[in-house]
């Protein structure tokens, strides 16, 4: 279990580009891909590996995440997290952005959701990391190569938020 959590954290650090103004990212874009194939949906929210995770199980995990976080975000910030799932992509990636009302939007690719070593709990950790970019606090990223600060918490701060929550 610990090895899967550690692997999930490494995946998060290596494959999660930071959403900033412009094309500047903390890490180079990942070229890891996991092809789109049919998967069984027979594992519970807390068990199983992603090779068994299908779209319906991913939807359950996302709903579980939203059920937990949206009441907190609404009460504290009057915000709600939403998701964009690009299931048909083979790219292994997750990122975060904001909608027109500054609500957090987490983007997940199918390749990440289908990663054979990523447990459901590991995926939840990645989602918490992405949310941490919104609510993790300082230090914040610089906007591109300027001296202006971004809305996004730095990678380490997003990691701290994720592991603390």
mmCIF file of N, CA and C in Angstrom, residues 9-107:
data_model
loop_
_atom_site.group_PDB
_atom_site.id
_atom_site.type_symbol
_atom_site.label_atom_id
_atom_site.label_comp_id
_atom_site.label_asym_id
_atom_site.label_seq_id
_atom_site.Cartn_x
_atom_site.Cartn_y
_atom_site.Cartn_z
ATOM 1 N N UNK A 9 2.443 9.512 -5.675
ATOM 2 C CA UNK A 9 3.015 10.825 -5.415
ATOM 3 C C UNK A 9 4.090 11.155 -6.451
ATOM 4 N N UNK A 10 4.908 10.152 -6.811
ATOM 5 C CA UNK A 10 5.924 10.354 -7.843
ATOM 6 C C UNK A 10 5.256 10.663 -9.183
ATOM 7 N N UNK A 11 4.207 9.903 -9.520
ATOM 8 C CA UNK A 11 3.471 10.188 -10.756
ATOM 9 C C UNK A 11 2.968 11.618 -10.750
ATOM 10 N N UNK A 12 2.455 12.032 -9.616
ATOM 11 C CA UNK A 12 1.925 13.387 -9.499
ATOM 12 C C UNK A 12 3.028 14.410 -9.743
ATOM 13 N N UNK A 13 4.177 14.201 -9.147
ATOM 14 C CA UNK A 13 5.273 15.161 -9.283
ATOM 15 C C UNK A 13 5.870 15.162 -10.691
ATOM 16 N N UNK A 14 5.917 13.990 -11.325
ATOM 17 C CA UNK A 14 6.564 13.891 -12.622
ATOM 18 C C UNK A 14 5.631 14.229 -13.772
ATOM 19 N N UNK A 15 4.370 13.817 -13.671
ATOM 20 C CA UNK A 15 3.481 13.915 -14.813
ATOM 21 C C UNK A 15 2.448 15.034 -14.721
ATOM 22 N N UNK A 16 2.484 15.828 -13.682
ATOM 23 C CA UNK A 16 1.476 16.869 -13.515
ATOM 24 C C UNK A 16 2.088 18.221 -13.872
ATOM 25 N N UNK A 17 1.815 18.719 -15.079
ATOM 26 C CA UNK A 17 2.342 20.039 -15.418
ATOM 27 C C UNK A 17 1.589 21.112 -14.662
ATOM 28 N N UNK A 18 2.263 22.174 -14.361
ATOM 29 C CA UNK A 18 1.652 23.275 -13.641
ATOM 30 C C UNK A 18 0.967 24.200 -14.616
ATOM 31 N N UNK A 19 -0.260 24.591 -14.305
ATOM 32 C CA UNK A 19 -1.007 25.486 -15.170
ATOM 33 C C UNK A 19 -0.631 26.914 -14.806
ATOM 34 N N UNK A 20 0.081 27.543 -15.698
ATOM 35 C CA UNK A 20 0.495 28.936 -15.516
ATOM 36 C C UNK A 20 0.162 29.719 -16.767
ATOM 37 N N UNK A 21 0.232 31.021 -16.656
ATOM 38 C CA UNK A 21 0.051 31.859 -17.838
ATOM 39 C C UNK A 21 1.187 31.569 -18.808
ATOM 40 N N UNK A 22 0.866 31.450 -20.071
ATOM 41 C CA UNK A 22 1.899 31.179 -21.070
ATOM 42 C C UNK A 22 2.244 29.712 -21.141
ATOM 43 N N UNK A 23 3.401 29.404 -21.730
ATOM 44 C CA UNK A 23 3.826 28.024 -21.935
ATOM 45 C C UNK A 23 4.876 27.568 -20.942
ATOM 46 N N UNK A 24 5.103 28.315 -19.879
ATOM 47 C CA UNK A 24 6.124 27.974 -18.909
ATOM 48 C C UNK A 24 5.576 26.940 -17.933
ATOM 49 N N UNK A 25 6.266 25.823 -17.784
ATOM 50 C CA UNK A 25 5.865 24.779 -16.853
ATOM 51 C C UNK A 25 7.034 24.411 -15.963
ATOM 52 N N UNK A 26 6.722 23.883 -14.793
ATOM 53 C CA UNK A 26 7.741 23.450 -13.847
ATOM 54 C C UNK A 26 8.473 22.216 -14.372
ATOM 55 N N UNK A 27 7.744 21.299 -14.980
ATOM 56 C CA UNK A 27 8.314 20.069 -15.500
ATOM 57 C C UNK A 27 8.076 19.990 -17.003
ATOM 58 N N UNK A 28 8.942 19.278 -17.722
ATOM 59 C CA UNK A 28 8.648 19.079 -19.146
ATOM 60 C C UNK A 28 7.387 18.244 -19.310
ATOM 61 N N UNK A 29 6.706 18.414 -20.431
ATOM 62 C CA UNK A 29 5.490 17.659 -20.706
ATOM 63 C C UNK A 29 5.832 16.172 -20.807
ATOM 64 N N UNK A 30 5.006 15.349 -20.191
ATOM 65 C CA UNK A 30 5.217 13.905 -20.195
ATOM 66 C C UNK A 30 4.879 13.327 -21.557
ATOM 67 N N UNK A 31 5.663 12.334 -21.974
ATOM 68 C CA UNK A 31 5.327 11.632 -23.208
ATOM 69 C C UNK A 31 4.820 10.207 -22.918
ATOM 70 N N UNK A 32 4.574 9.901 -21.637
ATOM 71 C CA UNK A 32 4.026 8.606 -21.257
ATOM 72 C C UNK A 32 2.573 8.538 -21.692
ATOM 73 N N UNK A 33 2.186 7.420 -22.303
ATOM 74 C CA UNK A 33 0.806 7.220 -22.726
ATOM 75 C C UNK A 33 0.338 5.831 -22.314
ATOM 76 N N UNK A 34 -0.946 5.725 -22.064
ATOM 77 C CA UNK A 34 -1.587 4.443 -21.783
ATOM 78 C C UNK A 34 -2.792 4.371 -22.702
ATOM 79 N N UNK A 35 -2.767 3.448 -23.669
ATOM 80 C CA UNK A 35 -3.819 3.419 -24.697
ATOM 81 C C UNK A 35 -5.216 3.220 -24.125
ATOM 82 N N UNK A 36 -6.184 3.673 -24.868
ATOM 83 C CA UNK A 36 -7.583 3.493 -24.515
ATOM 84 C C UNK A 36 -8.003 2.078 -24.894
ATOM 85 N N UNK A 37 -8.457 1.318 -23.899
ATOM 86 C CA UNK A 37 -9.003 -0.020 -24.114
ATOM 87 C C UNK A 37 -10.195 -0.178 -23.189
ATOM 88 N N UNK A 38 -10.929 -1.258 -23.356
ATOM 89 C CA UNK A 38 -12.073 -1.497 -22.472
ATOM 90 C C UNK A 38 -11.583 -2.093 -21.159
ATOM 91 N N UNK A 39 -12.163 -1.600 -20.046
ATOM 92 C CA UNK A 39 -11.795 -2.061 -18.720
ATOM 93 C C UNK A 39 -13.023 -2.550 -17.981
ATOM 94 N N UNK A 40 -12.815 -3.469 -17.061
ATOM 95 C CA UNK A 40 -13.887 -3.943 -16.206
ATOM 96 C C UNK A 40 -14.137 -2.913 -15.117
ATOM 97 N N UNK A 41 -15.367 -2.831 -14.679
ATOM 98 C CA UNK A 41 -15.750 -1.892 -13.616
ATOM 99 C C UNK A 41 -16.128 -2.653 -12.350
ATOM 100 N N UNK A 42 -15.261 -3.542 -11.894
ATOM 101 C CA UNK A 42 -15.663 -4.409 -10.797
ATOM 102 C C UNK A 42 -14.926 -4.145 -9.492
ATOM 103 N N UNK A 43 -14.282 -3.033 -9.346
ATOM 104 C CA UNK A 43 -13.552 -2.762 -8.114
ATOM 105 C C UNK A 43 -14.228 -1.648 -7.337
ATOM 106 N N UNK A 44 -14.067 -1.703 -6.026
ATOM 107 C CA UNK A 44 -14.693 -0.703 -5.167
ATOM 108 C C UNK A 44 -13.878 0.585 -5.168
ATOM 109 N N UNK A 45 -14.438 1.599 -4.531
ATOM 110 C CA UNK A 45 -13.793 2.913 -4.460
ATOM 111 C C UNK A 45 -12.430 2.829 -3.796
ATOM 112 N N UNK A 46 -12.271 2.000 -2.792
ATOM 113 C CA UNK A 46 -11.021 1.962 -2.050
ATOM 114 C C UNK A 46 -10.087 0.843 -2.489
ATOM 115 N N UNK A 47 -10.481 0.036 -3.454
ATOM 116 C CA UNK A 47 -9.633 -1.086 -3.841
ATOM 117 C C UNK A 47 -9.337 -1.098 -5.313
ATOM 118 N N UNK A 48 -8.537 -2.053 -5.701
ATOM 119 C CA UNK A 48 -8.285 -2.260 -7.123
ATOM 120 C C UNK A 48 -7.249 -1.333 -7.703
ATOM 121 N N UNK A 49 -6.719 -1.755 -8.799
ATOM 122 C CA UNK A 49 -5.761 -0.933 -9.524
ATOM 123 C C UNK A 49 -6.452 -0.313 -10.712
ATOM 124 N N UNK A 50 -5.801 0.638 -11.315
ATOM 125 C CA UNK A 50 -6.421 1.376 -12.410
ATOM 126 C C UNK A 50 -6.654 0.508 -13.629
ATOM 127 N N UNK A 51 -5.916 -0.577 -13.774
ATOM 128 C CA UNK A 51 -6.139 -1.433 -14.936
ATOM 129 C C UNK A 51 -7.573 -1.959 -14.902
ATOM 130 N N UNK A 52 -8.166 -2.041 -13.696
ATOM 131 C CA UNK A 52 -9.548 -2.468 -13.566
ATOM 132 C C UNK A 52 -10.501 -1.274 -13.491
ATOM 133 N N UNK A 53 -9.940 -0.064 -13.445
ATOM 134 C CA UNK A 53 -10.776 1.120 -13.290
ATOM 135 C C UNK A 53 -11.337 1.532 -14.633
ATOM 136 N N UNK A 54 -12.632 1.487 -14.753
ATOM 137 C CA UNK A 54 -13.297 1.966 -15.948
ATOM 138 C C UNK A 54 -13.870 3.344 -15.706
ATOM 139 N N UNK A 55 -14.579 3.833 -16.684
ATOM 140 C CA UNK A 55 -15.152 5.170 -16.587
ATOM 141 C C UNK A 55 -16.135 5.290 -15.428
ATOM 142 N N UNK A 56 -16.917 4.261 -15.180
ATOM 143 C CA UNK A 56 -17.908 4.378 -14.105
ATOM 144 C C UNK A 56 -17.234 4.444 -12.742
ATOM 145 N N UNK A 57 -16.151 3.677 -12.545
ATOM 146 C CA UNK A 57 -15.433 3.739 -11.282
ATOM 147 C C UNK A 57 -14.752 5.096 -11.127
ATOM 148 N N UNK A 58 -14.195 5.625 -12.209
ATOM 149 C CA UNK A 58 -13.598 6.963 -12.161
ATOM 150 C C UNK A 58 -14.656 7.990 -11.781
ATOM 151 N N UNK A 59 -15.845 7.860 -12.336
ATOM 152 C CA UNK A 59 -16.946 8.777 -11.989
ATOM 153 C C UNK A 59 -17.294 8.675 -10.511
ATOM 154 N N UNK A 60 -17.259 7.460 -9.950
ATOM 155 C CA UNK A 60 -17.523 7.286 -8.516
ATOM 156 C C UNK A 60 -16.466 7.988 -7.672
ATOM 157 N N UNK A 61 -15.211 7.860 -8.069
ATOM 158 C CA UNK A 61 -14.120 8.497 -7.328
ATOM 159 C C UNK A 61 -14.279 10.017 -7.377
ATOM 160 N N UNK A 62 -14.567 10.543 -8.553
ATOM 161 C CA UNK A 62 -14.763 11.987 -8.702
ATOM 162 C C UNK A 62 -15.954 12.444 -7.865
ATOM 163 N N UNK A 63 -17.048 11.694 -7.882
ATOM 164 C CA UNK A 63 -18.226 12.067 -7.090
ATOM 165 C C UNK A 63 -17.905 12.042 -5.601
ATOM 166 N N UNK A 64 -17.171 11.032 -5.159
ATOM 167 C CA UNK A 64 -16.735 10.935 -3.765
ATOM 168 C C UNK A 64 -15.908 12.175 -3.383
ATOM 169 N N UNK A 65 -14.995 12.561 -4.243
ATOM 170 C CA UNK A 65 -14.145 13.737 -4.015
ATOM 171 C C UNK A 65 -15.005 14.998 -3.917
ATOM 172 N N UNK A 66 -15.928 15.169 -4.864
ATOM 173 C CA UNK A 66 -16.795 16.350 -4.865
ATOM 174 C C UNK A 66 -17.718 16.365 -3.639
ATOM 175 N N UNK A 67 -18.248 15.207 -3.262
ATOM 176 C CA UNK A 67 -19.118 15.139 -2.085
ATOM 177 C C UNK A 67 -18.383 15.574 -0.825
ATOM 178 N N UNK A 68 -17.109 15.256 -0.751
ATOM 179 C CA UNK A 68 -16.327 15.649 0.411
ATOM 180 C C UNK A 68 -15.936 17.128 0.344
ATOM 181 N N UNK A 69 -15.382 17.562 -0.774
ATOM 182 C CA UNK A 69 -14.783 18.900 -0.853
ATOM 183 C C UNK A 69 -15.765 20.032 -1.138
ATOM 184 N N UNK A 70 -16.790 19.819 -1.945
ATOM 185 C CA UNK A 70 -17.649 20.942 -2.321
ATOM 186 C C UNK A 70 -18.351 21.615 -1.147
ATOM 187 N N UNK A 71 -18.840 20.889 -0.134
ATOM 188 C CA UNK A 71 -19.405 21.601 1.019
ATOM 189 C C UNK A 71 -18.372 22.473 1.750
ATOM 190 N N UNK A 72 -17.152 21.989 1.849
ATOM 191 C CA UNK A 72 -16.086 22.763 2.500
ATOM 192 C C UNK A 72 -15.750 24.003 1.672
ATOM 193 N N UNK A 73 -15.585 23.810 0.363
ATOM 194 C CA UNK A 73 -15.257 24.936 -0.514
ATOM 195 C C UNK A 73 -16.391 25.954 -0.563
ATOM 196 N N UNK A 74 -17.625 25.476 -0.545
ATOM 197 C CA UNK A 74 -18.768 26.386 -0.568
ATOM 198 C C UNK A 74 -18.818 27.219 0.708
ATOM 199 N N UNK A 75 -18.656 26.559 1.853
ATOM 200 C CA UNK A 75 -18.728 27.260 3.127
ATOM 201 C C UNK A 75 -17.593 28.262 3.297
ATOM 202 N N UNK A 76 -16.398 27.875 2.924
ATOM 203 C CA UNK A 76 -15.228 28.722 3.174
ATOM 204 C C UNK A 76 -14.983 29.750 2.073
ATOM 205 N N UNK A 77 -15.203 29.372 0.802
ATOM 206 C CA UNK A 77 -14.834 30.241 -0.316
ATOM 207 C C UNK A 77 -15.996 30.569 -1.263
ATOM 208 N N UNK A 78 -17.146 29.928 -1.064
ATOM 209 C CA UNK A 78 -18.284 30.053 -1.996
ATOM 210 C C UNK A 78 -17.885 29.586 -3.394
ATOM 211 N N UNK A 79 -17.177 28.467 -3.443
ATOM 212 C CA UNK A 79 -16.694 27.863 -4.689
ATOM 213 C C UNK A 79 -17.071 26.391 -4.717
ATOM 214 N N UNK A 80 -16.957 25.780 -5.885
ATOM 215 C CA UNK A 80 -17.188 24.346 -6.059
ATOM 216 C C UNK A 80 -16.205 23.818 -7.098
ATOM 217 N N UNK A 81 -15.650 22.649 -6.825
ATOM 218 C CA UNK A 81 -14.713 22.039 -7.757
ATOM 219 C C UNK A 81 -15.501 21.293 -8.833
ATOM 220 N N UNK A 82 -15.016 21.392 -10.065
ATOM 221 C CA UNK A 82 -15.594 20.617 -11.161
ATOM 222 C C UNK A 82 -14.458 19.906 -11.894
ATOM 223 N N UNK A 83 -14.836 19.017 -12.799
ATOM 224 C CA UNK A 83 -13.855 18.179 -13.476
ATOM 225 C C UNK A 83 -14.070 18.188 -14.975
ATOM 226 N N UNK A 84 -12.970 18.063 -15.681
ATOM 227 C CA UNK A 84 -12.966 17.763 -17.105
ATOM 228 C C UNK A 84 -12.214 16.445 -17.226
ATOM 229 N N UNK A 85 -12.887 15.419 -17.734
ATOM 230 C CA UNK A 85 -12.255 14.113 -17.898
ATOM 231 C C UNK A 85 -12.125 13.842 -19.390
ATOM 232 N N UNK A 86 -10.906 13.688 -19.827
ATOM 233 C CA UNK A 86 -10.615 13.355 -21.225
ATOM 234 C C UNK A 86 -10.294 11.862 -21.298
ATOM 235 N N UNK A 87 -11.317 11.032 -21.114
ATOM 236 C CA UNK A 87 -11.138 9.586 -21.008
ATOM 237 C C UNK A 87 -10.472 8.983 -22.232
ATOM 238 N N UNK A 88 -10.792 9.475 -23.411
ATOM 239 C CA UNK A 88 -10.302 8.864 -24.640
ATOM 240 C C UNK A 88 -8.862 9.218 -24.977
ATOM 241 N N UNK A 89 -8.217 10.027 -24.178
ATOM 242 C CA UNK A 89 -6.818 10.348 -24.448
ATOM 243 C C UNK A 89 -5.916 9.312 -23.788
ATOM 244 N N UNK A 90 -4.798 9.027 -24.422
ATOM 245 C CA UNK A 90 -3.845 8.071 -23.867
ATOM 246 C C UNK A 90 -2.798 8.764 -23.000
ATOM 247 N N UNK A 91 -2.746 10.065 -23.051
ATOM 248 C CA UNK A 91 -1.781 10.853 -22.284
ATOM 249 C C UNK A 91 -1.995 10.635 -20.780
ATOM 250 N N UNK A 92 -0.891 10.539 -20.031
ATOM 251 C CA UNK A 92 -0.940 10.400 -18.575
ATOM 252 C C UNK A 92 -0.699 11.788 -17.998
ATOM 253 N N UNK A 93 -1.773 12.425 -17.506
ATOM 254 C CA UNK A 93 -1.647 13.817 -17.091
ATOM 255 C C UNK A 93 -2.816 14.224 -16.205
ATOM 256 N N UNK A 94 -2.580 15.212 -15.399
ATOM 257 C CA UNK A 94 -3.629 15.901 -14.641
ATOM 258 C C UNK A 94 -3.162 17.339 -14.502
ATOM 259 N N UNK A 95 -4.104 18.231 -14.460
ATOM 260 C CA UNK A 95 -3.766 19.645 -14.300
ATOM 261 C C UNK A 95 -4.953 20.345 -13.667
ATOM 262 N N UNK A 96 -4.790 21.607 -13.413
ATOM 263 C CA UNK A 96 -5.870 22.375 -12.819
ATOM 264 C C UNK A 96 -5.917 23.766 -13.425
ATOM 265 N N UNK A 97 -7.094 24.319 -13.438
ATOM 266 C CA UNK A 97 -7.301 25.661 -13.958
ATOM 267 C C UNK A 97 -8.490 26.251 -13.214
ATOM 268 N N UNK A 98 -9.000 27.355 -13.674
ATOM 269 C CA UNK A 98 -10.179 27.978 -13.076
ATOM 270 C C UNK A 98 -11.202 28.252 -14.168
ATOM 271 N N UNK A 99 -12.480 28.235 -13.787
ATOM 272 C CA UNK A 99 -13.516 28.601 -14.749
ATOM 273 C C UNK A 99 -13.729 30.116 -14.709
ATOM 274 N N UNK A 100 -14.720 30.597 -15.414
ATOM 275 C CA UNK A 100 -14.972 32.037 -15.503
ATOM 276 C C UNK A 100 -15.343 32.664 -14.162
ATOM 277 N N UNK A 101 -15.821 31.853 -13.208
ATOM 278 C CA UNK A 101 -16.176 32.358 -11.879
ATOM 279 C C UNK A 101 -15.107 32.055 -10.836
ATOM 280 N N UNK A 102 -13.909 31.705 -11.297
ATOM 281 C CA UNK A 102 -12.764 31.366 -10.439
ATOM 282 C C UNK A 102 -12.978 30.110 -9.595
ATOM 283 N N UNK A 103 -13.889 29.236 -10.017
ATOM 284 C CA UNK A 103 -14.029 27.937 -9.371
ATOM 285 C C UNK A 103 -12.903 27.030 -9.849
ATOM 286 N N UNK A 104 -12.397 26.147 -8.984
ATOM 287 C CA UNK A 104 -11.356 25.219 -9.419
ATOM 288 C C UNK A 104 -11.902 24.180 -10.400
ATOM 289 N N UNK A 105 -11.126 23.907 -11.431
ATOM 290 C CA UNK A 105 -11.449 22.885 -12.420
ATOM 291 C C UNK A 105 -10.243 21.948 -12.502
ATOM 292 N N UNK A 106 -10.474 20.671 -12.259
ATOM 293 C CA UNK A 106 -9.405 19.674 -12.334
ATOM 294 C C UNK A 106 -9.586 18.895 -13.629
ATOM 295 N N UNK A 107 -8.507 18.783 -14.386
ATOM 296 C CA UNK A 107 -8.524 18.087 -15.672
ATOM 297 C C UNK A 107 -7.777 16.761 -15.497
#
